CSV table of C-alpha atoms in Angstrom, one decimal:
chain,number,residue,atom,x,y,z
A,18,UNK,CA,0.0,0.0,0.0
A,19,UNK,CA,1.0,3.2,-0.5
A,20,UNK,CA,0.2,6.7,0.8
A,21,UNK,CA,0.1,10.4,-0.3
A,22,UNK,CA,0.1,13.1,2.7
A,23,UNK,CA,-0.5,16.8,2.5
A,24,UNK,CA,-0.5,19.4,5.5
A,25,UNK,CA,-4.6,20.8,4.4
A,26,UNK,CA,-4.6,24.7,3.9
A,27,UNK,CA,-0.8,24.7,3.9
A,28,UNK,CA,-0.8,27.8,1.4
A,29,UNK,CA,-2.8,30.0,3.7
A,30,UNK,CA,-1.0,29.4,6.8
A,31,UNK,CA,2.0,30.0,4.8
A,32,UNK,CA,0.6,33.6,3.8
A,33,UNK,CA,-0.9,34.4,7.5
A,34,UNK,CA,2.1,33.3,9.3
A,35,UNK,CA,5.1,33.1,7.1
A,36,UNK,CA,7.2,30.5,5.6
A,37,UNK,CA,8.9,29.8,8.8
A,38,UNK,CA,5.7,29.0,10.5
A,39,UNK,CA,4.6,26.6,7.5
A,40,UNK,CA,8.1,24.6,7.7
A,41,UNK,CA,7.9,24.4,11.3
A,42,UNK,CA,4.6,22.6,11.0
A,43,UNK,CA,5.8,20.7,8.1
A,44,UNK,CA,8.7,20.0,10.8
A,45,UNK,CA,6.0,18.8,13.1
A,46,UNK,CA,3.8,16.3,10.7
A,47,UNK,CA,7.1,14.7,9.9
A,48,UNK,CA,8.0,14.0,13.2
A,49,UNK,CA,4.3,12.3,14.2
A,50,UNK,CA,4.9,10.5,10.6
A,51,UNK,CA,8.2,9.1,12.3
A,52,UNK,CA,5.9,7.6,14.4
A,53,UNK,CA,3.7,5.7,12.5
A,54,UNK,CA,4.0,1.9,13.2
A,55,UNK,CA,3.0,-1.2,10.6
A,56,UNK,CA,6.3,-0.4,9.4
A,57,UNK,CA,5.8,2.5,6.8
A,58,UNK,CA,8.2,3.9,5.6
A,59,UNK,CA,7.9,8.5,4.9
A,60,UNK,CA,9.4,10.2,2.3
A,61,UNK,CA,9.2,13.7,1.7
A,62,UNK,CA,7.5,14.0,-1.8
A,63,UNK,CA,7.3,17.8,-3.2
A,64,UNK,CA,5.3,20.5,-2.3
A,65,UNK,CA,4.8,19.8,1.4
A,66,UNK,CA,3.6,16.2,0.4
A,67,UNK,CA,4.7,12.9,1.7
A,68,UNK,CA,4.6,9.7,0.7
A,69,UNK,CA,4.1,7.0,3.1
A,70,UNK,CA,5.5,3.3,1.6
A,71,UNK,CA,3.9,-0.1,3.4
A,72,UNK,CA,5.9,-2.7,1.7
A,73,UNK,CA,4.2,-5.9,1.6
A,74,UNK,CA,1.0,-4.4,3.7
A,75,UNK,CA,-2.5,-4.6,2.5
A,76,UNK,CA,-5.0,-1.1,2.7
A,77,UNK,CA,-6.4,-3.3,5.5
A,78,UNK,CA,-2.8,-3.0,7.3
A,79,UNK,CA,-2.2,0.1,6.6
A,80,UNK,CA,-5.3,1.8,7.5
A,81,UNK,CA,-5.9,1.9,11.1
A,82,UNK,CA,-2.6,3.3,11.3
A,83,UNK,CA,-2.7,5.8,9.0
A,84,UNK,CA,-6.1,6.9,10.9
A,85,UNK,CA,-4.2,7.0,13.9
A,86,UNK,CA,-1.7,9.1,12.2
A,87,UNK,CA,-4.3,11.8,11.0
A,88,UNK,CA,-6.0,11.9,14.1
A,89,UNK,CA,-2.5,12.2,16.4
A,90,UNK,CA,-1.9,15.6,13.9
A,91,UNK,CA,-5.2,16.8,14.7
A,92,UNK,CA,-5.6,16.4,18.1
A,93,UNK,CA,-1.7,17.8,18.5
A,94,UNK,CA,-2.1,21.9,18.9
A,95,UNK,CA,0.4,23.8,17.1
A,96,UNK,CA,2.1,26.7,19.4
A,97,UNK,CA,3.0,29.7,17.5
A,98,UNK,CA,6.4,31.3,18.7
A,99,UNK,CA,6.0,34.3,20.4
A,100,UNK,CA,7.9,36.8,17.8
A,101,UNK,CA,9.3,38.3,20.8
A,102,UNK,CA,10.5,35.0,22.2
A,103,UNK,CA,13.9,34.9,23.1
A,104,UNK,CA,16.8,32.8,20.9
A,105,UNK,CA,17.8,31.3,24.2
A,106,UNK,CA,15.8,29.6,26.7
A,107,UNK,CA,16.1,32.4,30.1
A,108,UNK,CA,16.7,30.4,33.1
A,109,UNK,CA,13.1,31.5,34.3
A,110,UNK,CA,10.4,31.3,31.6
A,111,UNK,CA,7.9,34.3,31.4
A,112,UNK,CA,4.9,33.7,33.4
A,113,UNK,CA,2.0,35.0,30.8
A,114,UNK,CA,1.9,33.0,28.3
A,115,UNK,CA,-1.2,35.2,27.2
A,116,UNK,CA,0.3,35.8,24.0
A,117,UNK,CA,0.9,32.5,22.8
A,118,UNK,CA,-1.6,31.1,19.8
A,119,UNK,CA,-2.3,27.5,18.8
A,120,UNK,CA,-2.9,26.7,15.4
A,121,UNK,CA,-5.1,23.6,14.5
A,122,UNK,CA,-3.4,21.6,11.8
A,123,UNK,CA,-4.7,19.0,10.2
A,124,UNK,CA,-3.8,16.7,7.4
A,125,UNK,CA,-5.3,14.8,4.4
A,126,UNK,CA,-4.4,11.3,3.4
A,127,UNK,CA,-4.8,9.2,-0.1
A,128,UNK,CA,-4.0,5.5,0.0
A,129,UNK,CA,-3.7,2.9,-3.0
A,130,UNK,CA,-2.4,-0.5,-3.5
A,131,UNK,CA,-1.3,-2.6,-6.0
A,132,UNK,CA,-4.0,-4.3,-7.6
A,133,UNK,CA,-5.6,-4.8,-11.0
A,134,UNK,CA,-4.2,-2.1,-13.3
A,135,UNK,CA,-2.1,-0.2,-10.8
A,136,UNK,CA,1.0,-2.2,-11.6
A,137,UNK,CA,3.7,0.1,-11.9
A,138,UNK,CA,5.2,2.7,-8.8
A,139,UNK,CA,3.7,5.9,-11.2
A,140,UNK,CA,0.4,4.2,-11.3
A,141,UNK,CA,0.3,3.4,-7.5
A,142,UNK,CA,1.4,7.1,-7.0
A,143,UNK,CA,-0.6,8.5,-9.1
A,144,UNK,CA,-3.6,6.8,-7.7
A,145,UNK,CA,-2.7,7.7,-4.3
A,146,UNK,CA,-2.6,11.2,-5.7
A,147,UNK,CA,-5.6,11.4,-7.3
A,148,UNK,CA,-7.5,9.7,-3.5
A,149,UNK,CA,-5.3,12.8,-1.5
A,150,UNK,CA,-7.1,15.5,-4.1
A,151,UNK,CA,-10.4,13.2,-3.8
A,152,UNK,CA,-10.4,13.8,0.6
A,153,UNK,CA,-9.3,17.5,-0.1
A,154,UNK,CA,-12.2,18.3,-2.1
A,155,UNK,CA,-14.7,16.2,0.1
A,156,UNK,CA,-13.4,18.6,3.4
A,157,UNK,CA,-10.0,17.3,4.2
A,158,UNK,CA,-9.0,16.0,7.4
A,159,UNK,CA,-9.4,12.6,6.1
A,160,UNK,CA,-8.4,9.3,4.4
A,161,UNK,CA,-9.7,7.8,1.1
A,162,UNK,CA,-9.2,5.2,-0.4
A,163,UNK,CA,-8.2,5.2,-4.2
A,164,UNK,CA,-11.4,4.6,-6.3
A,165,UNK,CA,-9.7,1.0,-7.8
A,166,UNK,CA,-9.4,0.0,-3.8
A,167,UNK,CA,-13.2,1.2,-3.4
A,168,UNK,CA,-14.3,-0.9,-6.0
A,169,UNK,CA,-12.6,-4.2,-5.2
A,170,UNK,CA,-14.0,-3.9,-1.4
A,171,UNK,CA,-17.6,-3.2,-2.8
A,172,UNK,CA,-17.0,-6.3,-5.2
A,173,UNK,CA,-16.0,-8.2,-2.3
A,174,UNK,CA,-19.2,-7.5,-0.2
């Protein structure tokens, strides 16, 4: 199985809070991917995208974890830094911490497997691709399947 990964509204909080801001959170979904067990391996793809590889794993391995994954992002807060916040940690930390700001983050997921006609690494990726777009434009924050996995499990019963 294989799986495509995208930070969801990456662009905007890239243009309200800077570049800096969006790789730090980039920063932070790779480090929960790290994390991700049934043996996945994450590789960063382009454009904020990764690609999450589950040699010899079924869809049925792979997606309780991947779940698990997307709901570890979301329920995570994001703490801006303070732009004020010193380069050095002071021996005594400041007391209000009124002007700190959590950003919710959350993260879409497409997952396909070889099966049928997706033979080849670009079909596989592509297909994953075309599921990540699919749970993007269905209101992101969540994991589809590719339509060739769909139909097989509806064949199935």
């Amino acid at each position: 199985a294989i799986a495509m990964v995208d930070v969801d509204h990456l662009k905007q909080i890239n243009d309200q809070y800077g570049y800096s801001v969006g790789n730090q959170v980039l920063q932070n979904v790779a480090a929960k991917i790290t994390n991700l067990s049934a043996n996945g391996e994450a590789f960063c793809y382009s454009g904020g995208k990764f690609t999450v590889l589950f040699r010899g794993k079924s869809v049925a391995d792979a997606l309780p974890h991947l779940e698990a994954f997307r709901k570890a992002v979301e329920t995570s807060p994001f703490t801006l830094r303070d732009r004020g916040r010193p380069l050095k940690k002071p021996d005594t930390p400041a007391a209000d911490s009124s002007s700190r700001k959590e950003l919710s983050v959350t993260i879409s997921i497409g997952v396909a497997v070889k099966q049928g006609a997706l033979r080849t690494p670009n079909d596989l990726v592509a297909a994953s691709d075309a599921a990540l777009y699919e749970a993007k434009h269905t209101g992101r924050n969540r994991v589809v399947l590719s339509g060739a996995v769909r139909a097989r499990a509806a064949a199935a019963g």
